[in-house]
Coordinates of C-alpha atoms in Angstrom, one line a residue:
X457 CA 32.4 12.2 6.0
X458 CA 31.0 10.4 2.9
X459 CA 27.2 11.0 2.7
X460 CA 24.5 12.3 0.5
X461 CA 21.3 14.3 1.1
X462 CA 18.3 14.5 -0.9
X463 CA 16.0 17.4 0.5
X464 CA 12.0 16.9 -1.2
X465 CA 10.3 19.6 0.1
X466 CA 6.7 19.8 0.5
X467 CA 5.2 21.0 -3.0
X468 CA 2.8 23.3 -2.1
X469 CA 1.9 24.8 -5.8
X470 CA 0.2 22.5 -8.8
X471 CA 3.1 23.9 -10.9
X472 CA 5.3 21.4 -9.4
X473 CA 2.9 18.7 -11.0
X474 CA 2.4 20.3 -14.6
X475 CA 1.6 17.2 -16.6
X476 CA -1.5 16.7 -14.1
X477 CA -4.7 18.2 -15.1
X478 CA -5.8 19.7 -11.7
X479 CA -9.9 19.1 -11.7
X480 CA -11.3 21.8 -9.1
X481 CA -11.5 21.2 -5.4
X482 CA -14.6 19.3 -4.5
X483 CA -15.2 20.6 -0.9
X484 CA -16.8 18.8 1.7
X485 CA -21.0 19.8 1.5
X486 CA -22.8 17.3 4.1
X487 CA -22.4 14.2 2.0
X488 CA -23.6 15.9 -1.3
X489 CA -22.1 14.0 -4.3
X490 CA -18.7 15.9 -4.0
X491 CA -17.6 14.6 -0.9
X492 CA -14.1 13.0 -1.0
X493 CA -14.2 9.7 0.3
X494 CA -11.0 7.5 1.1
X495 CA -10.8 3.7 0.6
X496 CA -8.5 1.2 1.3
X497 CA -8.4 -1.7 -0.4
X498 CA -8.5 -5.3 1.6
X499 CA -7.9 -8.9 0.5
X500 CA -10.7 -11.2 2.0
X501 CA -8.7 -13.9 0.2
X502 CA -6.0 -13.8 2.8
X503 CA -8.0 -13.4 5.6
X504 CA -10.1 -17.0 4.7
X505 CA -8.9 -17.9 8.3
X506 CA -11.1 -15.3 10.3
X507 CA -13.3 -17.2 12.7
X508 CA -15.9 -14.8 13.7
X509 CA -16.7 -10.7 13.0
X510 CA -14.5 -9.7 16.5
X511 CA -11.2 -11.0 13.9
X512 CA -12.2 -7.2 11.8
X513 CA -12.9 -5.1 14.8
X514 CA -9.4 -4.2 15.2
X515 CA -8.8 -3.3 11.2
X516 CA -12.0 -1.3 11.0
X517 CA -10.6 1.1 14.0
X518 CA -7.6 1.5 12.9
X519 CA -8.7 2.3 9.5
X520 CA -11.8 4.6 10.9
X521 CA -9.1 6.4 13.2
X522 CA -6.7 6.7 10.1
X523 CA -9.7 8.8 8.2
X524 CA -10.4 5.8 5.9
X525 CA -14.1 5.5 5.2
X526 CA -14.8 2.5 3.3
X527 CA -12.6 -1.1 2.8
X528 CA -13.1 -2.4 -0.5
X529 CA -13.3 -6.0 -0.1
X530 CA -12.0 -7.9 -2.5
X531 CA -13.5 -11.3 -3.4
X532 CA -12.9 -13.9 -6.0
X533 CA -15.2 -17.4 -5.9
X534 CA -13.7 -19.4 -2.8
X535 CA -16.1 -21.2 -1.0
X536 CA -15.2 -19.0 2.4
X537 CA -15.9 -15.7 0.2
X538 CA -19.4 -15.2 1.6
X539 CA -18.6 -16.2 5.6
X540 CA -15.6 -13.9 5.5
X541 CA -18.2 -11.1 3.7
X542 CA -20.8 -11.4 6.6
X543 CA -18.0 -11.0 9.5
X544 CA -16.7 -8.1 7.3
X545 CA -20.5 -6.5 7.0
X546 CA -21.2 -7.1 10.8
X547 CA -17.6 -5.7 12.1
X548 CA -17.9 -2.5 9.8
X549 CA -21.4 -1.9 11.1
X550 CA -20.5 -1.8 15.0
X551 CA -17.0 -0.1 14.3
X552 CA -19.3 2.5 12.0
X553 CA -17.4 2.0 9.0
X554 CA -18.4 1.4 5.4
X555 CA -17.9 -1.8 3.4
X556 CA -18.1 -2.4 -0.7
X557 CA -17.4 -5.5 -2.8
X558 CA -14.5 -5.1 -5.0
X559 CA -15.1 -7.7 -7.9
X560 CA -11.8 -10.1 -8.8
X561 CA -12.0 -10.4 -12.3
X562 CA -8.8 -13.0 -11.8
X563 CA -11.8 -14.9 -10.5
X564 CA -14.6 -14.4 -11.8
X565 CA -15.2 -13.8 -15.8
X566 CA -16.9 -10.9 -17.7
X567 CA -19.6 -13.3 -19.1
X568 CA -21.0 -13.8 -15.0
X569 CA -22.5 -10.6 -14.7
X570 CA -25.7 -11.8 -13.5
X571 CA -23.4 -13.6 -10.8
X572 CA -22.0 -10.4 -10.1
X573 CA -25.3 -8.9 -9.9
X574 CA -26.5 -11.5 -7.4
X575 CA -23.9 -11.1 -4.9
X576 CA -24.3 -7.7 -5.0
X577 CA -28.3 -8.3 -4.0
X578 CA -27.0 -10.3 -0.9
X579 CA -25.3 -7.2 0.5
X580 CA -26.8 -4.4 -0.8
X581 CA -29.3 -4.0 2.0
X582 CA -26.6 -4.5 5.1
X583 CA -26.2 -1.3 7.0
X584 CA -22.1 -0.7 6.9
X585 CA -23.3 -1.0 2.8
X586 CA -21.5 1.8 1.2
X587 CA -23.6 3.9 -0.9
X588 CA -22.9 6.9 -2.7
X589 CA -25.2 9.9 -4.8
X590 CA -27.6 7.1 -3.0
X591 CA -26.6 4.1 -5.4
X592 CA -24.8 0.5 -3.9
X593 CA -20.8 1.0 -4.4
X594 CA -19.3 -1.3 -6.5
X595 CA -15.5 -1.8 -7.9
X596 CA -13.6 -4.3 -9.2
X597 CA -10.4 -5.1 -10.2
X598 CA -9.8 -5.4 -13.8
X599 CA -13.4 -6.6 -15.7
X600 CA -13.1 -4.8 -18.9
X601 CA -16.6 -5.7 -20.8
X602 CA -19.0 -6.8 -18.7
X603 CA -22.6 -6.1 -19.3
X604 CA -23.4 -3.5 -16.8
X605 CA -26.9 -3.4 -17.7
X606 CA -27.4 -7.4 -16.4
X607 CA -25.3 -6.9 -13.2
X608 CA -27.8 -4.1 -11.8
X609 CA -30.9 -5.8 -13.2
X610 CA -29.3 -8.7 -11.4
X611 CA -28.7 -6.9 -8.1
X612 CA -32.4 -5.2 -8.1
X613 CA -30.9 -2.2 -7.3
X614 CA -28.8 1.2 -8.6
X615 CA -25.2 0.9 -8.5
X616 CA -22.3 3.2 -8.6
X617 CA -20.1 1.4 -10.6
X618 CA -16.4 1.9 -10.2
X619 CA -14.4 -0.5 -11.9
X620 CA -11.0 -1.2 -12.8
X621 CA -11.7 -0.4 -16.7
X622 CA -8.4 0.1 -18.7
X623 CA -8.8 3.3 -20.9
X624 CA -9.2 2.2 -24.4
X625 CA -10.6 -1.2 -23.5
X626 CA -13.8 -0.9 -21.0
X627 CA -16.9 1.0 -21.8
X628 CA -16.7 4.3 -20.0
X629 CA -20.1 5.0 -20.3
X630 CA -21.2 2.3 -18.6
X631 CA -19.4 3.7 -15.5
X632 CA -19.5 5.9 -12.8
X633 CA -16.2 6.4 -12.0
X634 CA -13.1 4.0 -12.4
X635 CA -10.8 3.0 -10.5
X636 CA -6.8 3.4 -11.8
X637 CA -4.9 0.3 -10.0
X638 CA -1.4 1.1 -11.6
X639 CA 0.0 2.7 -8.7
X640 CA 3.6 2.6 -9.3
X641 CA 5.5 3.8 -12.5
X642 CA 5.8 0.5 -14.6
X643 CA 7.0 0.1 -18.5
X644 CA 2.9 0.1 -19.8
X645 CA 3.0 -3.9 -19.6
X646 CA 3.0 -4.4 -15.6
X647 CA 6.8 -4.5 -14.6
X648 CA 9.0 -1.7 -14.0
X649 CA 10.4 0.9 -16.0
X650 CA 12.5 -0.1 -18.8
X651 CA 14.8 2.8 -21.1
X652 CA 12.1 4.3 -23.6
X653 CA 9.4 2.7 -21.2
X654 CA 8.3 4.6 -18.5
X655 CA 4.4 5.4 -17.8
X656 CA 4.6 7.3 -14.7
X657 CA 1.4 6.9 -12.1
X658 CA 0.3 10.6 -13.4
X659 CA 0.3 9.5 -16.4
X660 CA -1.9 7.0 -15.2
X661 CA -3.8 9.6 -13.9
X662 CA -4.5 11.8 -16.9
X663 CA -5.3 8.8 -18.8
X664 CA -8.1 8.4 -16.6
X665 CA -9.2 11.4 -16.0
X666 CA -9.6 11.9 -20.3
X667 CA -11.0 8.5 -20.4
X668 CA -13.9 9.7 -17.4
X669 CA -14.6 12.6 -19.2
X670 CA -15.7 14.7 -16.2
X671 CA -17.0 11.5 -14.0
X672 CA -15.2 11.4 -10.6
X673 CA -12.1 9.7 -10.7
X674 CA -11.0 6.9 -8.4
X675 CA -7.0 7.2 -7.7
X676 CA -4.6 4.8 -6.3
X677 CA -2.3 5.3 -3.3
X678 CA 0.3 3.2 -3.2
X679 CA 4.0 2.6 -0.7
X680 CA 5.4 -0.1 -2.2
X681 CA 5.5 -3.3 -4.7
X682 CA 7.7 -6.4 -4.3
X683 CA 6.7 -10.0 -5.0
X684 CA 9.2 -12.9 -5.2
X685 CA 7.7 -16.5 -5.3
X686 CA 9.8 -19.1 -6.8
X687 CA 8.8 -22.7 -7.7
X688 CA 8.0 -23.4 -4.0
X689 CA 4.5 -22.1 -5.2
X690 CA 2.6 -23.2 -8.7
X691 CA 2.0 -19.0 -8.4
X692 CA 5.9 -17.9 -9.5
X693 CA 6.4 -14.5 -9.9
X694 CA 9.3 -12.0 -9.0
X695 CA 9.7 -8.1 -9.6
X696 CA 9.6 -5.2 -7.7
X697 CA 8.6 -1.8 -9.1
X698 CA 10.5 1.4 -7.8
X699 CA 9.0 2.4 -4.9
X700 CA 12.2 4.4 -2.5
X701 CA 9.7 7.7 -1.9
X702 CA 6.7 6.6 -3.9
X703 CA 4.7 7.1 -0.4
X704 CA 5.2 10.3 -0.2
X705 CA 5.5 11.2 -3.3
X706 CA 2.3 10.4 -4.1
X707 CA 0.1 11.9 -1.6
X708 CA 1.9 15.1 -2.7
X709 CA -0.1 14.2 -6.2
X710 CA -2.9 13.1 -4.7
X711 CA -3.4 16.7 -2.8
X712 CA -2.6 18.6 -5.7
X713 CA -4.6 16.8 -8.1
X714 CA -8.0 16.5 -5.7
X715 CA -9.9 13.2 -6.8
X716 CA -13.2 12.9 -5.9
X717 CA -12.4 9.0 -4.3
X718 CA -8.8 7.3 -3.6
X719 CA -7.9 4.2 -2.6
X720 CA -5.0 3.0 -0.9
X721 CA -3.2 -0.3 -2.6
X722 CA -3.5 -2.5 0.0
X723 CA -4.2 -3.1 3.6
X724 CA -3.0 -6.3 3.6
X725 CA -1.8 -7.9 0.5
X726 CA 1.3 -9.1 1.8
X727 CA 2.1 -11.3 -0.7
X728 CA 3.1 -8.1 -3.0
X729 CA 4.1 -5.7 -0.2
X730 CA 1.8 -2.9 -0.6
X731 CA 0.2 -3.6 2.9
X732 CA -0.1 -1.1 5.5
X733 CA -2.3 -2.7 8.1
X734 CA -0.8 -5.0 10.9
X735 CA 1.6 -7.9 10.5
X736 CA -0.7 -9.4 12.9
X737 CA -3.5 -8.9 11.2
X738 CA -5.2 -12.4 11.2
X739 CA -4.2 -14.0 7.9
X740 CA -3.0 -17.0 6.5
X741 CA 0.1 -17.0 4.3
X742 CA 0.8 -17.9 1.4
X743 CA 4.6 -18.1 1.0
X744 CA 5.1 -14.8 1.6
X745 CA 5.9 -14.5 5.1
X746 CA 9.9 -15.4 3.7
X747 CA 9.9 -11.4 3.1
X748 CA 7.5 -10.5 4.9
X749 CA 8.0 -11.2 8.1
X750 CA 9.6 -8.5 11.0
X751 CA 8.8 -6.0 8.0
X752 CA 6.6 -3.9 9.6
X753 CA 4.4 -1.2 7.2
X754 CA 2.3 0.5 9.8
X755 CA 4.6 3.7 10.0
X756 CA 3.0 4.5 6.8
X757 CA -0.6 4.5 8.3
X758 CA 0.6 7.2 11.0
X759 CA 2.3 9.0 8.0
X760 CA -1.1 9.2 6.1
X761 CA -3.1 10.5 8.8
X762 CA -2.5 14.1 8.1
X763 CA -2.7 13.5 4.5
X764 CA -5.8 12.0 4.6
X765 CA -7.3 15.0 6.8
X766 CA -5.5 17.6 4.1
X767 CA -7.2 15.9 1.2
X768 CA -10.7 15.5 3.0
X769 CA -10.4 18.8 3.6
X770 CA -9.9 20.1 -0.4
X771 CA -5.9 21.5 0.9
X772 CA -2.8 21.3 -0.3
X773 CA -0.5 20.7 2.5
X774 CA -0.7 18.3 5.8
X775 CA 0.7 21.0 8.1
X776 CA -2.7 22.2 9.3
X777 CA -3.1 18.3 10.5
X778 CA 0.2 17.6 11.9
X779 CA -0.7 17.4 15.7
X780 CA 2.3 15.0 17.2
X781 CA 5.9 15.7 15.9
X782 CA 7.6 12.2 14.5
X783 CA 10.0 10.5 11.9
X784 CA 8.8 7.7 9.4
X785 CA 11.6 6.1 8.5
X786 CA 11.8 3.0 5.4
X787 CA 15.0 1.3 3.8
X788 CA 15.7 -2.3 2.2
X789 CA 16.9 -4.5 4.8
X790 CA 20.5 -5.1 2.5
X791 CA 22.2 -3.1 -0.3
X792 CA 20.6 -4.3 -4.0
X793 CA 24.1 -5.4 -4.7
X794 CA 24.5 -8.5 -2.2
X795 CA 24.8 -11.9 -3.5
X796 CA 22.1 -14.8 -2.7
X797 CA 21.7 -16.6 -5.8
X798 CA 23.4 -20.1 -3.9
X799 CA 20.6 -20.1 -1.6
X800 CA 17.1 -18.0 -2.8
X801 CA 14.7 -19.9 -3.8
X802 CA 14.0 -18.6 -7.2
X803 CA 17.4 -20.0 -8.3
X804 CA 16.1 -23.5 -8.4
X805 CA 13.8 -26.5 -10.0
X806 CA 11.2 -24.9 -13.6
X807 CA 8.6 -22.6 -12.4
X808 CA 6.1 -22.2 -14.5
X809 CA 6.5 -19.1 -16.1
X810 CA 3.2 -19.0 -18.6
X811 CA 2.4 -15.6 -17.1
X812 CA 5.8 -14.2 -17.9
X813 CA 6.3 -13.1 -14.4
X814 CA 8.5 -15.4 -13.2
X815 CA 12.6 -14.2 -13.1
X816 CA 15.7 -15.9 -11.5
X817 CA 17.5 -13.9 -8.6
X818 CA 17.2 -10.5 -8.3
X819 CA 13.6 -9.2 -8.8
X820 CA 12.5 -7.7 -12.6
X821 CA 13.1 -4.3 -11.8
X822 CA 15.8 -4.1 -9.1
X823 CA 18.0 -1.5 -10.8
X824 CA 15.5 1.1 -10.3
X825 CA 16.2 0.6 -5.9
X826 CA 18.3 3.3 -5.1
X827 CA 20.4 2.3 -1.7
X828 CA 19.0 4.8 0.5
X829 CA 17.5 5.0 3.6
X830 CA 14.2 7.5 3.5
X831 CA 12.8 9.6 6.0
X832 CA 9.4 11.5 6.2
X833 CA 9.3 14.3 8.8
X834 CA 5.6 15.4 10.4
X835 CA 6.5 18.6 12.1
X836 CA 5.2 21.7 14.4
X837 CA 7.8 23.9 14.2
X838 CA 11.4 24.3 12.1
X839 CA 13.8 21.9 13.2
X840 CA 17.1 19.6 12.1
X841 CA 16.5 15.8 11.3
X842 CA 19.8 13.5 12.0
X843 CA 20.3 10.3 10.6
X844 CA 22.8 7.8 11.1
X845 CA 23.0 4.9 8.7
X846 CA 25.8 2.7 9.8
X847 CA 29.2 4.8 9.3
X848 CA 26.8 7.2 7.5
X849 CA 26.2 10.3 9.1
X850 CA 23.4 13.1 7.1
X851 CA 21.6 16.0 8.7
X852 CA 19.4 18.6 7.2
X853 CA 17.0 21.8 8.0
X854 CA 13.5 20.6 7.8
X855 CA 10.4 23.6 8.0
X856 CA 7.1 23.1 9.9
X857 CA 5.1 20.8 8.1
X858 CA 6.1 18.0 5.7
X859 CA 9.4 16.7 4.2
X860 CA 11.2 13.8 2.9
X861 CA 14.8 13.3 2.6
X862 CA 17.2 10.2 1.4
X863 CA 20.2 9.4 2.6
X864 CA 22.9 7.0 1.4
X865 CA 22.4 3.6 2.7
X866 CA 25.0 2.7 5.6
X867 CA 25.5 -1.5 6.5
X868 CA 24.6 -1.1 10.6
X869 CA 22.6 0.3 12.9
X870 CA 19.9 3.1 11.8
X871 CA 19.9 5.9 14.3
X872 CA 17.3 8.8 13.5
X873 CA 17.0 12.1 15.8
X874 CA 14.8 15.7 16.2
X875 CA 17.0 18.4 17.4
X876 CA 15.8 21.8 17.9
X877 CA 18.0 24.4 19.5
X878 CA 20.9 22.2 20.3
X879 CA 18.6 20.0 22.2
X880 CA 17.5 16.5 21.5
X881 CA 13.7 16.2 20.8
X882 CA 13.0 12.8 20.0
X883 CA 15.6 9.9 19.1
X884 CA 15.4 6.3 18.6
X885 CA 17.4 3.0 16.5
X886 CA 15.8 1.2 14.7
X887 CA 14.8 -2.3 15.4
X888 CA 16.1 -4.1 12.4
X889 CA 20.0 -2.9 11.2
X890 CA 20.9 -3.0 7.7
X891 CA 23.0 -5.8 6.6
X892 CA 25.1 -7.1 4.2
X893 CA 24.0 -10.6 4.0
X894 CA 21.1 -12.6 2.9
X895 CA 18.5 -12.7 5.4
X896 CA 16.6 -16.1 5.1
X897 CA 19.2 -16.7 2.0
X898 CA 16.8 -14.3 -0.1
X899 CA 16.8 -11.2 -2.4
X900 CA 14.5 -9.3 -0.2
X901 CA 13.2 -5.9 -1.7
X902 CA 10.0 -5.5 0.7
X903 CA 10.8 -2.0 3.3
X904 CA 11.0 -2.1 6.7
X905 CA 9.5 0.9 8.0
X906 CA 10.0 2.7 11.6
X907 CA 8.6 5.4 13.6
X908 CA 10.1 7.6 15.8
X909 CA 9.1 7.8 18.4
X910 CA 8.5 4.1 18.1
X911 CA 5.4 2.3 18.5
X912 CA 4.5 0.8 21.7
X913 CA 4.4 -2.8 20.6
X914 CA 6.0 -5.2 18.6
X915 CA 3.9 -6.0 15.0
X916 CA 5.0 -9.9 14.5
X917 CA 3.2 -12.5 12.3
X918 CA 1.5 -15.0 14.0
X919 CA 1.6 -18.8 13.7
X920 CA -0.9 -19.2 10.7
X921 CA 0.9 -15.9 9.0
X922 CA 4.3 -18.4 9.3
X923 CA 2.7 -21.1 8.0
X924 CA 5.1 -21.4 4.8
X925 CA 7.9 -19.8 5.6
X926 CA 10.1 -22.5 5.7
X927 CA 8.9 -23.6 2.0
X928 CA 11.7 -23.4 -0.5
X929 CA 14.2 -21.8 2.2
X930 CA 18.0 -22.6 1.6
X931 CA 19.7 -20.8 4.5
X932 CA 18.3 -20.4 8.7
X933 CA 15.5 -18.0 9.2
X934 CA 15.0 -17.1 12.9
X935 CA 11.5 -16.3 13.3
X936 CA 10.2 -13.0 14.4
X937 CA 13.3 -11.4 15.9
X938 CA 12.1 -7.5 16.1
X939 CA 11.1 -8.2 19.9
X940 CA 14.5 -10.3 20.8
X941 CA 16.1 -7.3 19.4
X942 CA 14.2 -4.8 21.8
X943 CA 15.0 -6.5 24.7
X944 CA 18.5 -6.6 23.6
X945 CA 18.7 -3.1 23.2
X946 CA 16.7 -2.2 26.4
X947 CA 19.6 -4.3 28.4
X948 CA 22.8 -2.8 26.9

């Protein structure tokens, strides 16, 4: 039997993590100003297509059940930017969640601060507002150098100010805490990890933290980064950044390390495969849907939950919040090494490439995918985890509480079991096998990720999510198949 096991325990000591600076524990004191608040961060720009507030009832549950307390909407200047706001504003208020605007600085420039300021005033005052030490909430994403001082004489109001600042470029006393988006390890110029280049998301962190200087820090949460437009779209790009445990990997940081505010990277930016909200969450897409689609991420909410409730609670292990035993499972849908340059579309026709993001085949970055199937176990009690990964069969010991293990990608079906005292706890096969050809004719890096046991319905992409999938394609691309595949299962 040919098989590797890769065993991560749960870290429960900060010695695991000794190049973070641990701050102390803020604790929990009836919304003082060191209460740990969790955000999540949402792309109004894909959602353009919403028709009404009901279209963000179903996000703000799911996110309120998860322990998330705020979305962070992000907006650039479309002309549907403040319709989509309102619905956002009116659904968070009935669902009692928490809204902020999270500034686009793609978008909008550093020399429109009194715009800035002025669409803060048109929201400030709406209940689901988030505020915090009693000030409006405010981020952005990037807007290094923009005159602070205009944007809240603009808004008529005190804002917490939490932008995406890069240390050694914003003004960190203009700020009240700043948000860190780099949430994989990349090579310090936005693409993966190169030999003699690797900034690791800690050291991220600690960059942060110095640059803050004893202001809360806002840390990024991330499961995953692939992109992989080709000329189809005037918007080329195509890398991944390694990503294999990065989930859980990184809330073991985030417990040990104890940030005042994180945010997860995204809910539903599909388009780069960090989402972990619904498939069929209403959206419109962008070209994305050729990886996208029957690649659900929603595993990694229920993954989270316990997380979340561990951090909230200044600890530094889940266990305490693990109430239902289960598997979250994630792998590549092929090995890294099959062949599609004859049909994916990045292979043809001169994409512009003026933001240097644009590569042929294989996404920037590919190397650093291991071929291994990963698997997260929440448990109550000691117990062995079996996997089978095609013709590859791996079991190990897990403890009570949280662990991760790899194990050595196997073309076919993916089989993943509890066992305790001889007896099967839970079991299930996954929806979506692992192949060795080129689904759609792409490279497709983007993780399908599973639950056992498995959620009760199917999370597909709807008609206006499919709306370009057919743009550039080479090769057949059945649409939507996870639920063709259940009822072929259920009738074997």
């Amino acid at each position: 039997m040919h098989w590797k096991t890769l065993l991560l325990a749960l870290v429960t000591g900060a010695s695991a993590f000794p190049q973070l600076k641990v701050p102390q524990v803020h604790k929990r004191q009836n919304g003082s100003n060191t209460e740990r608040l969790v955000f999540c961060h949402f792309m109004i720009g894909i959602s353009s297509n919403r028709q009404s507030s009901a279209d963000y009832d179903k996000d703000m549950q799911q996110a309120k059940e998860l322990g998330i307390d705020a979305f962070a909407l992000n907006i650039g200047v479309d002309p549907y930017t403040d319709t989509q706001l309102n619905y956002a504003y009116e659904s968070a208020e009935r669902n009692d969640m928490k809204v902020f605007i999270s500034f686009d600085f793609n978008w909008y420039h550093v020399d429109q601060a009194a715009a800035v300021g002025s669409k803060i005033a048109q929201y400030a005052s709406k209940p689901a507002q988030l505020l915090v030490d009693d000030k409006v909430f405010v981020s952005s994403f990037s807007g290094d150098g923009i005159d602070v001082a205009q944007i809240e004489s603009s808004a008529g109001t005190d804002i917490f100010w939490a932008p995406n600042y890069h240390p050694g470029m914003g003004d960190y006393n203009d700020v009240d805490s700043a948000l860190n988006w780099m949430a994989w390890d990349n090579d310090g110029n936005n693409k993966a990890p190169k030999p003699g280049a690797n900034v690791t998301v800690a050291d991220g962190d600690q960059a942060y933290i110095d640059a803050l200087a004893g202001k809360p820090y806002l840390a990024p949460v991330s499961g995953w980064f692939f992109t992989h437009f080709g000329g189809e779209v005037p918007y080329s790009k195509n890398w991944v950044f390694p990503s294999d445990l990065l989930w859980y990997n990184r809330w073991q940081e985030i417990l040990e390390l104890g940030p005042r505010f994180l945010e997860i990277v995204t809910w539903n930016d599909y388009g780069e495969s960090h989402y972990i909200g619904p498939l069929s969450s209403p959206h419109t897409d962008d070209g994305a849907s050729k990886w996208v689609m029957d690649m659900p991420h929603t595993g990694w909410l229920e993954m989270s939950k316990p997380f979340i409730a561990a951090y909230k609670a200044g600890e530094t292990s889940p266990e305490p919040h693990i109430q239902d035993e289960k598997l979250i499972y994630w792998y590549r849908p092929t090995p890294r090494d099959v062949e599609c340059d004859s049909t994916d579309t990045t292979m043809g026709g001169s994409p512009d490439n003026s933001t240097g993001n644009f590569f042929r085949g294989r996404p920037d970055g590919w190397e650093t995918m291991q071929d291994e199937v990963f698997v997260v176990s929440l448990l109550t009690s000691p117990a062995t985890i079996q996997v089978s990964s095609g013709e590859v069969e791996a079991s190990f010991e897990a403890p009570a509480g949280a662990s991760a293990f790899a194990v050595e990608m196997g073309v076919g079906k993916q089989t993943f079991s509890i066992v305790r005292d001889g007896e099967t706890v839970l079991s299930d096969t996954s929806l979506k096998d692992i192949v060795n050809e080129c689904i759609c004719g792409l490279y497709n890096f983007n993780a399908y990720v599973g639950v056992v046991p498995p959620e009760s319905t199917i999370d597909e992409l709807d008609s206006t999510g499919l709306a370009m999938l057919s743009q550039g394609l080479n090769a057949p691309c059945p649409t939507n198949t996870l639920a063709a595949n259940a009822a072929s299962a259920t009738t074997r």
